[in-house]
PDB file of N, CA and C in Angstrom:
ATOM      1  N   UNK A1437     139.748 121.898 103.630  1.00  0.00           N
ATOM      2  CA  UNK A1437     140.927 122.619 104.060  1.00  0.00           C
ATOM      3  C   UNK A1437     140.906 122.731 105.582  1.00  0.00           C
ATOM      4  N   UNK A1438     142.125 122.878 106.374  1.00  0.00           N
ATOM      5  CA  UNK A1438     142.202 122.589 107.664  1.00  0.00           C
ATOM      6  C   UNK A1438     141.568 124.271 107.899  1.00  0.00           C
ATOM      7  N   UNK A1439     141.672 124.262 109.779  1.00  0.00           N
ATOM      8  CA  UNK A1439     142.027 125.655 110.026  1.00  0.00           C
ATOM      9  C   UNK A1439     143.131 126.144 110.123  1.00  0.00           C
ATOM     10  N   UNK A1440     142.874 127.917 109.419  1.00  0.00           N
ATOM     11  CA  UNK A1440     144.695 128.522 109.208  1.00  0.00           C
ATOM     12  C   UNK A1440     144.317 129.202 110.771  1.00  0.00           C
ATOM     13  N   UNK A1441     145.636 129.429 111.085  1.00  0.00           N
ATOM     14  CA  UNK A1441     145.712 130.422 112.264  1.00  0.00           C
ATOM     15  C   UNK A1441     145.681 132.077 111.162  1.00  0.00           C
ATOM     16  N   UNK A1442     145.883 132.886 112.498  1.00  0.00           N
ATOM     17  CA  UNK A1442     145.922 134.235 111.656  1.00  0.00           C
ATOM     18  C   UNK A1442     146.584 134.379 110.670  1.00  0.00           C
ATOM     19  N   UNK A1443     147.818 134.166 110.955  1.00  0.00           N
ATOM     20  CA  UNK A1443     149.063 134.578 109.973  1.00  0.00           C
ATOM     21  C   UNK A1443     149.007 133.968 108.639  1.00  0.00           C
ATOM     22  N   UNK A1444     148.693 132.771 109.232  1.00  0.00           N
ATOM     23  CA  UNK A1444     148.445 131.420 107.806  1.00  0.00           C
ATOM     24  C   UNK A1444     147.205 132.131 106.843  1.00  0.00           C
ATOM     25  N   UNK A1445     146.267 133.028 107.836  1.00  0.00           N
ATOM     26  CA  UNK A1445     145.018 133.238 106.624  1.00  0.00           C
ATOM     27  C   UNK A1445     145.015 134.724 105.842  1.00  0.00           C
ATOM     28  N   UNK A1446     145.503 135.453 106.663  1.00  0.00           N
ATOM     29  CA  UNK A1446     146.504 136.488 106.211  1.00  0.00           C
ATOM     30  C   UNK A1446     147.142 136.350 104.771  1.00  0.00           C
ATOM     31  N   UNK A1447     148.134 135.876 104.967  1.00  0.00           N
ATOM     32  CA  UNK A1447     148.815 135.035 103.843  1.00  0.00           C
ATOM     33  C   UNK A1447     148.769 134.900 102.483  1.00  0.00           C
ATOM     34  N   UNK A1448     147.240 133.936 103.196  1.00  0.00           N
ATOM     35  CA  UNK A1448     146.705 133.064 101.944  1.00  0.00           C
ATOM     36  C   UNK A1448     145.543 134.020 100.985  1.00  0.00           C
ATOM     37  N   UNK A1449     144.818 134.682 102.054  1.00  0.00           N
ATOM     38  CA  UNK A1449     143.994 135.625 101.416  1.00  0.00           C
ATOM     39  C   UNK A1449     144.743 136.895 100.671  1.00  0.00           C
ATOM     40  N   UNK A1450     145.814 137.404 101.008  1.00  0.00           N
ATOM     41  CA  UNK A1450     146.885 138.496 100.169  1.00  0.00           C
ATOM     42  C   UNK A1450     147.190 137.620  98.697  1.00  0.00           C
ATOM     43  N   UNK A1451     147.644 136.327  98.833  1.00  0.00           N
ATOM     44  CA  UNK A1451     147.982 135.471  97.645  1.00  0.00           C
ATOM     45  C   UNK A1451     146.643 135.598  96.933  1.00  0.00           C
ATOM     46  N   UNK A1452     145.475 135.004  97.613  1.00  0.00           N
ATOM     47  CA  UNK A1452     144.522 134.953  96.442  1.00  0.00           C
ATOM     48  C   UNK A1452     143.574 135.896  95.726  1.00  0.00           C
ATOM     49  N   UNK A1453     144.115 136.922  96.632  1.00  0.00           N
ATOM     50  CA  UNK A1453     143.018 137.949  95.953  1.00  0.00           C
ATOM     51  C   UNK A1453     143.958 139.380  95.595  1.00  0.00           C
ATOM     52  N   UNK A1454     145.372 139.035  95.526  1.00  0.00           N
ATOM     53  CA  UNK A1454     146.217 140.387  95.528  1.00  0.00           C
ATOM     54  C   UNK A1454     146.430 141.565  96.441  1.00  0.00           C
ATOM     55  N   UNK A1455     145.877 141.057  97.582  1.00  0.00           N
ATOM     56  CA  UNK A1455     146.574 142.534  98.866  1.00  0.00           C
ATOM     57  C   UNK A1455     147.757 142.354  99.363  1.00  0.00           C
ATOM     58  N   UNK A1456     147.586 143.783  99.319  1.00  0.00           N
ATOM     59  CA  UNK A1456     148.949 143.922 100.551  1.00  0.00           C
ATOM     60  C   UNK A1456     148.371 144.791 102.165  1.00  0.00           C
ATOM     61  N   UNK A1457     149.352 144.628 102.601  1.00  0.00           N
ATOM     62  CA  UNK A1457     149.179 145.295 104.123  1.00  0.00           C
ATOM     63  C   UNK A1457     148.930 146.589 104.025  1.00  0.00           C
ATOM     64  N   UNK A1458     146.982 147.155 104.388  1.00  0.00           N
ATOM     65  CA  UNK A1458     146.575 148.342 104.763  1.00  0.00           C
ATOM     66  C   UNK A1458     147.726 149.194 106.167  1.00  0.00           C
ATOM     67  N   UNK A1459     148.258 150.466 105.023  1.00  0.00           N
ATOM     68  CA  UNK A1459     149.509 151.370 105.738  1.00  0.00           C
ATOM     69  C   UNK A1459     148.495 151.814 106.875  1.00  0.00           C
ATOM     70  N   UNK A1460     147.279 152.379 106.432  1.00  0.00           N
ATOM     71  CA  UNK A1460     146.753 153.084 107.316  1.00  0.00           C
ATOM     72  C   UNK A1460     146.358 152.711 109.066  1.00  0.00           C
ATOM     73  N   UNK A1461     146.174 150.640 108.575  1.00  0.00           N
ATOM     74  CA  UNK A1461     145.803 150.245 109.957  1.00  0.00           C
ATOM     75  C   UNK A1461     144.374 150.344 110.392  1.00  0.00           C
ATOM     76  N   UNK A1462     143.385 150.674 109.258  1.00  0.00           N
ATOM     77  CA  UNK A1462     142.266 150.723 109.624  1.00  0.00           C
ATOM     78  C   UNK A1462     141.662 149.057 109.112  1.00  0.00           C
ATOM     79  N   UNK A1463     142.093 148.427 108.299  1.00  0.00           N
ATOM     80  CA  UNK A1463     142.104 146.874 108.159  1.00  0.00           C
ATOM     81  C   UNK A1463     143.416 145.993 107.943  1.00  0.00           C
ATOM     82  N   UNK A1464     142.853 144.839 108.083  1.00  0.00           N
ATOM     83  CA  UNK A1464     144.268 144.325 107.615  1.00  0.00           C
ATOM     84  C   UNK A1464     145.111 143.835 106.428  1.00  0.00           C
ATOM     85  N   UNK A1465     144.429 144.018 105.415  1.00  0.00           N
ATOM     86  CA  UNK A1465     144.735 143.898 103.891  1.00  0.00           C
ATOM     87  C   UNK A1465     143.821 144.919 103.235  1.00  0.00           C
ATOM     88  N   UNK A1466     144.371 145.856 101.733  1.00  0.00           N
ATOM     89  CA  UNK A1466     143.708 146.170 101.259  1.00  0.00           C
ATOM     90  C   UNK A1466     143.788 145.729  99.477  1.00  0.00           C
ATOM     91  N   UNK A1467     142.716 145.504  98.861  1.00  0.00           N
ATOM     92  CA  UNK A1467     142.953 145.202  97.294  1.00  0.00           C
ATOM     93  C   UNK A1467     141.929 146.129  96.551  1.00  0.00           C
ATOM     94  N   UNK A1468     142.206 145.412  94.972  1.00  0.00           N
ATOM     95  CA  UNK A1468     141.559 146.482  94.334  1.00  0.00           C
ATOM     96  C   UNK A1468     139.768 146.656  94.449  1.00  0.00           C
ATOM     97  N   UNK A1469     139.385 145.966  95.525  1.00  0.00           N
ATOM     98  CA  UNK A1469     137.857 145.342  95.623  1.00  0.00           C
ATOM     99  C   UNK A1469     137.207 146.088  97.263  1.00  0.00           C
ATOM    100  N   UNK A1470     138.471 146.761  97.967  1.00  0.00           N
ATOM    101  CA  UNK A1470     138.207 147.183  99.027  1.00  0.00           C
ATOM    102  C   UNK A1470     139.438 146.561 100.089  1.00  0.00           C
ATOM    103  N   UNK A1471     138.610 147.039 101.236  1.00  0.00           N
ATOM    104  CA  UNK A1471     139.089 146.439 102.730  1.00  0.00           C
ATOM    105  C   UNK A1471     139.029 145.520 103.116  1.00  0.00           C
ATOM    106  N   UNK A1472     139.793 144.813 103.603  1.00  0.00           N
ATOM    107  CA  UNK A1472     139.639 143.291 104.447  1.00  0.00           C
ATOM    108  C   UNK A1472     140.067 143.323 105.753  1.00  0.00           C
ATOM    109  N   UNK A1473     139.287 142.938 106.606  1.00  0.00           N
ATOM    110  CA  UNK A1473     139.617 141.936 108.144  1.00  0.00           C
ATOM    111  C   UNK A1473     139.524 141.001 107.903  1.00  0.00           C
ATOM    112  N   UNK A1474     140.491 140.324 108.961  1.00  0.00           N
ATOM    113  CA  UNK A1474     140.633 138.939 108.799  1.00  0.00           C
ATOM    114  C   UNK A1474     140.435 138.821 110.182  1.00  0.00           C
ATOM    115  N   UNK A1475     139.504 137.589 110.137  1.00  0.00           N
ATOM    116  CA  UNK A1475     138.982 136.758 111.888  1.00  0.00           C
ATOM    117  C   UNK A1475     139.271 135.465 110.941  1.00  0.00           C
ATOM    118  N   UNK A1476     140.528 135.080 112.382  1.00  0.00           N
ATOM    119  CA  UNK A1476     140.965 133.751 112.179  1.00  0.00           C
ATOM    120  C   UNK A1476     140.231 132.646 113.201  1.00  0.00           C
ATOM    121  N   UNK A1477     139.199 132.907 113.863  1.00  0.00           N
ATOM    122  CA  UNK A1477     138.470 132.724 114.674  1.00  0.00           C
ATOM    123  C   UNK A1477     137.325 132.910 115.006  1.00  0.00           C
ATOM    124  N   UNK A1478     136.449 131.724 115.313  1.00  0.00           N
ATOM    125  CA  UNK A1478     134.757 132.040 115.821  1.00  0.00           C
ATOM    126  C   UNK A1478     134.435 133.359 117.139  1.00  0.00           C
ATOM    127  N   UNK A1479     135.837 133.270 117.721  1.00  0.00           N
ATOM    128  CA  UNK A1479     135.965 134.351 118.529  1.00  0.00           C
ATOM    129  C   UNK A1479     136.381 135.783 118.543  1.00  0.00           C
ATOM    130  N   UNK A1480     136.919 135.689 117.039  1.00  0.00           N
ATOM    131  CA  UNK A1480     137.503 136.992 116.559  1.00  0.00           C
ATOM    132  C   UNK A1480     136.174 137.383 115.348  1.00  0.00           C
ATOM    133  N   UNK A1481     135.384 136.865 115.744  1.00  0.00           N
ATOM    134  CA  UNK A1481     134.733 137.332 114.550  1.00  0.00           C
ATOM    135  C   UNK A1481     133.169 139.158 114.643  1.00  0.00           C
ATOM    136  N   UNK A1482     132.959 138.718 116.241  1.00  0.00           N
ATOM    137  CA  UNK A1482     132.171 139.999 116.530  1.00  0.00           C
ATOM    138  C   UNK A1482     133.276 141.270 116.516  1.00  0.00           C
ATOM    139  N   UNK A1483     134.165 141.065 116.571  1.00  0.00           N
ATOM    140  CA  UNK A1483     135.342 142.643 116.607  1.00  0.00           C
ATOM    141  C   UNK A1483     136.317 142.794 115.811  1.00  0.00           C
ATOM    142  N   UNK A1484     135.841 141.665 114.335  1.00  0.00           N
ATOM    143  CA  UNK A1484     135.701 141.817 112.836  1.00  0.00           C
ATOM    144  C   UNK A1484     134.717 142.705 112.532  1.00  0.00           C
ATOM    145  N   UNK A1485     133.799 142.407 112.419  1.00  0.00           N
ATOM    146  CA  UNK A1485     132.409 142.996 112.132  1.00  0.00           C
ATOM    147  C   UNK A1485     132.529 144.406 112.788  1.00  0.00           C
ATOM    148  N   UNK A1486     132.656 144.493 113.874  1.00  0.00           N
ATOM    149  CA  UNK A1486     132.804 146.256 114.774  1.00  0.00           C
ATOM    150  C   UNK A1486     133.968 147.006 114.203  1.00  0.00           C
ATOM    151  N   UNK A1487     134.832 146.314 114.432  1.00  0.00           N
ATOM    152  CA  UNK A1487     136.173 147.134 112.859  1.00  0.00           C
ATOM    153  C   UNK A1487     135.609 147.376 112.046  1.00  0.00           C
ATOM    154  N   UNK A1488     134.767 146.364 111.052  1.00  0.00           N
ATOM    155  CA  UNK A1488     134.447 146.698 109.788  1.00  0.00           C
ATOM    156  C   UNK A1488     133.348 147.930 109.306  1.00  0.00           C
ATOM    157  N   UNK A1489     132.965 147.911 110.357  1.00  0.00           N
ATOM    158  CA  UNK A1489     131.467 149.138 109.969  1.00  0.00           C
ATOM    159  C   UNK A1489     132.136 150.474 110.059  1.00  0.00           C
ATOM    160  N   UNK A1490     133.607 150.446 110.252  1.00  0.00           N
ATOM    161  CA  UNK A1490     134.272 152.107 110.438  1.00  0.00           C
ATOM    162  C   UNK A1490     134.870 152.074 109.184  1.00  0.00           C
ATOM    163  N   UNK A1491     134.958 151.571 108.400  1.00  0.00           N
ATOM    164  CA  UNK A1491     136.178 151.548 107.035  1.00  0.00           C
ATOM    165  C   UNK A1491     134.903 152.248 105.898  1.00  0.00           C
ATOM    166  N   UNK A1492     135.357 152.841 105.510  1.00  0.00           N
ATOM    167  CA  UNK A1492     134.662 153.757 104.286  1.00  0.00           C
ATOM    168  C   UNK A1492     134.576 152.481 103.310  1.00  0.00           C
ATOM    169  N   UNK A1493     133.698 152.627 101.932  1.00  0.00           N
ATOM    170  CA  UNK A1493     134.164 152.163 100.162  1.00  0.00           C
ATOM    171  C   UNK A1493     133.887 150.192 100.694  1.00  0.00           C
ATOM    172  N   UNK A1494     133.984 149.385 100.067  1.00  0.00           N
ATOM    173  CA  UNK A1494     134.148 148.126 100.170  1.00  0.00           C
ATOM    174  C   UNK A1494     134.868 147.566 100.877  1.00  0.00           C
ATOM    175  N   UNK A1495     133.873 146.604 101.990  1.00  0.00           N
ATOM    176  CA  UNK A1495     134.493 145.944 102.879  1.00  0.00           C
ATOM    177  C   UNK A1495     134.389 144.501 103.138  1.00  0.00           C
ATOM    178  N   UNK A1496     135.420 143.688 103.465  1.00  0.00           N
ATOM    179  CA  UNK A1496     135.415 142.762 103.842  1.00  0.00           C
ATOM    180  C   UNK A1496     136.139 141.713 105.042  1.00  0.00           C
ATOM    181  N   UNK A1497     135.246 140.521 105.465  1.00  0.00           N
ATOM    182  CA  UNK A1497     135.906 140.370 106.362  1.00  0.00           C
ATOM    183  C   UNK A1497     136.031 138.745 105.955  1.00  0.00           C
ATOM    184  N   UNK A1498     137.673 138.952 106.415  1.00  0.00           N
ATOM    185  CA  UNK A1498     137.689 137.242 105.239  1.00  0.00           C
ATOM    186  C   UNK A1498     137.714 136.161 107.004  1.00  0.00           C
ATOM    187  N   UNK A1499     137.491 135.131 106.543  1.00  0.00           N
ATOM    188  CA  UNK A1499     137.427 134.101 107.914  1.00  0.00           C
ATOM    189  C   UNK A1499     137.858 132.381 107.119  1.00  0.00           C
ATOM    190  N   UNK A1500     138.123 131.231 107.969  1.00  0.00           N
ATOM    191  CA  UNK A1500     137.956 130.401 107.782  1.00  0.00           C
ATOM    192  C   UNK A1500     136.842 129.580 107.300  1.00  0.00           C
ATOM    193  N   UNK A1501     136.399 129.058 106.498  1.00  0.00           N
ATOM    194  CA  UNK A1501     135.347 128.462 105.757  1.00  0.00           C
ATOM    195  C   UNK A1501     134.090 128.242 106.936  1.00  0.00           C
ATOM    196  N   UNK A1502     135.156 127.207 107.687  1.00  0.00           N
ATOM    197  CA  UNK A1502     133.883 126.469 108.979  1.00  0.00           C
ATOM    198  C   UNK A1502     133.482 127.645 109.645  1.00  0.00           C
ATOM    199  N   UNK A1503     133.544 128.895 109.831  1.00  0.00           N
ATOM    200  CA  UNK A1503     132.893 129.763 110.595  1.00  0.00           C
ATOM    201  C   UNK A1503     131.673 130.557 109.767  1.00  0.00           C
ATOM    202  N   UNK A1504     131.161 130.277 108.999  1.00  0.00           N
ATOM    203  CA  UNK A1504     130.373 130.888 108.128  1.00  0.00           C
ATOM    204  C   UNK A1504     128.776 131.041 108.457  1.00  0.00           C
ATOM    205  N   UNK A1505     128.717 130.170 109.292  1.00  0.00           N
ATOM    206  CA  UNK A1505     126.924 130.366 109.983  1.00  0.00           C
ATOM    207  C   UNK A1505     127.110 130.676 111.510  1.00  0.00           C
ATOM    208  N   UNK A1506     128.711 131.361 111.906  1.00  0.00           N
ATOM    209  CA  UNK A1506     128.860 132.632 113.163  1.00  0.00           C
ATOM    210  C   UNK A1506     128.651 133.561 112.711  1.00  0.00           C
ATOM    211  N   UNK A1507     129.457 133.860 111.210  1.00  0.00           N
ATOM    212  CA  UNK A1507     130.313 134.747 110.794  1.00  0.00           C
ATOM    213  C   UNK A1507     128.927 135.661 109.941  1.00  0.00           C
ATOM    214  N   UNK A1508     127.739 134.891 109.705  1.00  0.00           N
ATOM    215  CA  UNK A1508     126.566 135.802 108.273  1.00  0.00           C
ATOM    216  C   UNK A1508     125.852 136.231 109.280  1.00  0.00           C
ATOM    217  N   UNK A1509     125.351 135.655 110.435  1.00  0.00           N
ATOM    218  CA  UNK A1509     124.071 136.978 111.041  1.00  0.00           C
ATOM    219  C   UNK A1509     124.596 138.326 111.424  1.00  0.00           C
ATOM    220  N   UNK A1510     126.561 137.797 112.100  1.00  0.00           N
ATOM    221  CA  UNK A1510     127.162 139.203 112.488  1.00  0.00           C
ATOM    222  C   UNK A1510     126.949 140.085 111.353  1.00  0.00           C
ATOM    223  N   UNK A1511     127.288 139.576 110.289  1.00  0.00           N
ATOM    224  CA  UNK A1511     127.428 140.375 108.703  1.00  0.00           C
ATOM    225  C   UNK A1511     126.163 141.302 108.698  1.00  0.00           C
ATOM    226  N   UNK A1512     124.811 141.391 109.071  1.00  0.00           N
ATOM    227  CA  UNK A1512     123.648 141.902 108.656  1.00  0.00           C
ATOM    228  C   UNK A1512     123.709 143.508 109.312  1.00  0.00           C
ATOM    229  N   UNK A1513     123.576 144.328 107.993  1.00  0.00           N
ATOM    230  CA  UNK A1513     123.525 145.183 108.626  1.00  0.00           C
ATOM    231  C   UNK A1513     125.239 146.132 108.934  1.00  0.00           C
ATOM    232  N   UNK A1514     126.117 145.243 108.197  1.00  0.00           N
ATOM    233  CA  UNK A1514     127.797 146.039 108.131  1.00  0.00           C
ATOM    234  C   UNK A1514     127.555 146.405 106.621  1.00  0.00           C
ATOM    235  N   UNK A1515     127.733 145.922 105.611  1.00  0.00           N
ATOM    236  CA  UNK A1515     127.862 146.118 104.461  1.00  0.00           C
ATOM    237  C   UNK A1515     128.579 145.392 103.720  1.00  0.00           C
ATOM    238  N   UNK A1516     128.948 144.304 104.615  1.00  0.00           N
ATOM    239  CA  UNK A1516     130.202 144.157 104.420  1.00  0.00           C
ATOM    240  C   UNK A1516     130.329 142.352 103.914  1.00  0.00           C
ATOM    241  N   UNK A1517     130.914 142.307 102.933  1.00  0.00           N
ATOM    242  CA  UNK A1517     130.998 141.274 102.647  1.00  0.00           C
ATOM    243  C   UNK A1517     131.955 139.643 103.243  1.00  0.00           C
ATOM    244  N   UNK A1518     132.155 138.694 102.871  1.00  0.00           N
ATOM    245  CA  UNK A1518     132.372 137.465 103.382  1.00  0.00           C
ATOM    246  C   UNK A1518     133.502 136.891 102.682  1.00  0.00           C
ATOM    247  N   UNK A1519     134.607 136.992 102.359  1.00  0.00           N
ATOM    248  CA  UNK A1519     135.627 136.075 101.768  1.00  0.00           C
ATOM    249  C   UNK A1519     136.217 134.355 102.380  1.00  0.00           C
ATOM    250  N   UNK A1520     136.449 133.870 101.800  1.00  0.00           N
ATOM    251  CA  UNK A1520     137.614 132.529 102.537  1.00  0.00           C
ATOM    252  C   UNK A1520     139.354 132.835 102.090  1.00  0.00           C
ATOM    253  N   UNK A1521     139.361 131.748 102.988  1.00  0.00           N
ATOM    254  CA  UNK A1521     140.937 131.567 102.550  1.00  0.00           C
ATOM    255  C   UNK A1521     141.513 131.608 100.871  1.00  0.00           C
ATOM    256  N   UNK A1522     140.659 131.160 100.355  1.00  0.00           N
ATOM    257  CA  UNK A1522     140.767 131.018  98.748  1.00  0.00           C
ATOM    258  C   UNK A1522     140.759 132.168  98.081  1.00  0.00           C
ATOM    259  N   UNK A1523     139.905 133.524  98.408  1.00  0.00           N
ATOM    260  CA  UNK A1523     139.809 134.600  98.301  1.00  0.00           C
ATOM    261  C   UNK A1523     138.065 134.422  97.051  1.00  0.00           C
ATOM    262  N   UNK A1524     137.374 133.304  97.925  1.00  0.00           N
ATOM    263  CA  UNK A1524     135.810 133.137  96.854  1.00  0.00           C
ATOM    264  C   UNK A1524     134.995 133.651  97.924  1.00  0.00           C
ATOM    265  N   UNK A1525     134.182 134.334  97.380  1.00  0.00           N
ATOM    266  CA  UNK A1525     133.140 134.981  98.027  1.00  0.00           C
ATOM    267  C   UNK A1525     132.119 134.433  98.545  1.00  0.00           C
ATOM    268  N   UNK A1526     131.817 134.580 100.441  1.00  0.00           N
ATOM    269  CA  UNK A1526     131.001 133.645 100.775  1.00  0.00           C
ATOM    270  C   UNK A1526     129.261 134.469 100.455  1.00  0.00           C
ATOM    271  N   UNK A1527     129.673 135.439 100.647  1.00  0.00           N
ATOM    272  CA  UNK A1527     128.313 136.730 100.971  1.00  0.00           C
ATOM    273  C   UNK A1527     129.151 138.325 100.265  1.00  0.00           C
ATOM    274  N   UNK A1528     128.230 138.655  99.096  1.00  0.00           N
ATOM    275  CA  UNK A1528     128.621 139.742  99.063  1.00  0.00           C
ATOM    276  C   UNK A1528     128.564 141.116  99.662  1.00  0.00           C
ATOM    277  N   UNK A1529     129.982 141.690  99.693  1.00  0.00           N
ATOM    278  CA  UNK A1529     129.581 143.201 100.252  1.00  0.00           C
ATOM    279  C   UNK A1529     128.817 144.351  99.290  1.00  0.00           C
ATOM    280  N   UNK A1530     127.978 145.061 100.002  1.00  0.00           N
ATOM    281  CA  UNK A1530     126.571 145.370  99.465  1.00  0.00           C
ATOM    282  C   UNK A1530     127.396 147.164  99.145  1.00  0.00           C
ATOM    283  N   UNK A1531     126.599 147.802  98.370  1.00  0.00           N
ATOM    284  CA  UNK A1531     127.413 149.215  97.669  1.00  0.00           C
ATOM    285  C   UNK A1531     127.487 150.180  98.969  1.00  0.00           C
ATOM    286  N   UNK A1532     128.853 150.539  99.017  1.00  0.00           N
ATOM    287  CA  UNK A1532     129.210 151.722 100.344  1.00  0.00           C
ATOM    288  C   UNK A1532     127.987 152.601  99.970  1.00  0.00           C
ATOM    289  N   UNK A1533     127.821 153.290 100.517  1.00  0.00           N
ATOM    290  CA  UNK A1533     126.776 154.877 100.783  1.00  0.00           C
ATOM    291  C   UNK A1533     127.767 155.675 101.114  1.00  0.00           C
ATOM    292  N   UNK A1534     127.128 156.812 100.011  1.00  0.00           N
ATOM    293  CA  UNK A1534     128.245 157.846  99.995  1.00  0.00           C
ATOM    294  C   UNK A1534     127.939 158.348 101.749  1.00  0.00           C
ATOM    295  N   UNK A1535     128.585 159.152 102.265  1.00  0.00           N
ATOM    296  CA  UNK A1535     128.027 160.201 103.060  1.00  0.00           C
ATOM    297  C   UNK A1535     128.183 161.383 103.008  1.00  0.00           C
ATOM    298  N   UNK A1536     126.839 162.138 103.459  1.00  0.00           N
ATOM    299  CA  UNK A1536     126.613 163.034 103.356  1.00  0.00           C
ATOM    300  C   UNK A1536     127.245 164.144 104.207  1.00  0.00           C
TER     301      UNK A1536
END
């Protein structure tokens, strides 16, 4: 599959995994599995990861396929799991912690 730009992966990830647009604005899709960011980019992908560690419950940050060995060391240590365009799981997101 080529690369999507934002909008294109946006899109495609709402189609394949059933979100719609988080009202709140704290990500950019939400479904029944959690939160999603989307980095449409090797460059959007460290301030994916820094968004993502503020979102409460299950998180994810979906990206283009080819970015996936930028996209897993950022991952260590968010919680947060790895989607594609397809909406298949590259790396799972690991169980929120309640807080105390």
């Amino acid at each position: 599959m080529s690369r999507l730009d934002r909008d294109a992966l946006v899109a495609a990830v709402a189609e394949a995994v059933g979100a719609s647009a988080d009202d709140s604005g704290a990500a950019d899709l939400v479904f029944e599995k959690g939160s999603i960011v989307v980095a449409a980019s090797a460059e959007e992908l460290k301030g994916a990861f820094k968004r993502v560690k503020k979102i409460d419950g299950y998180r994810w940050v979906a990206i283009n396929r080819a970015d996936l060995f930028g996209a897993n060391p950022l991952s260590l240590g968010s919680k947060a799991g790895i989607i594609d365009a397809h909406g298949e799981i590259l790396k799972n997101a690991d169980i929120p912690r309640k807080k105390v």
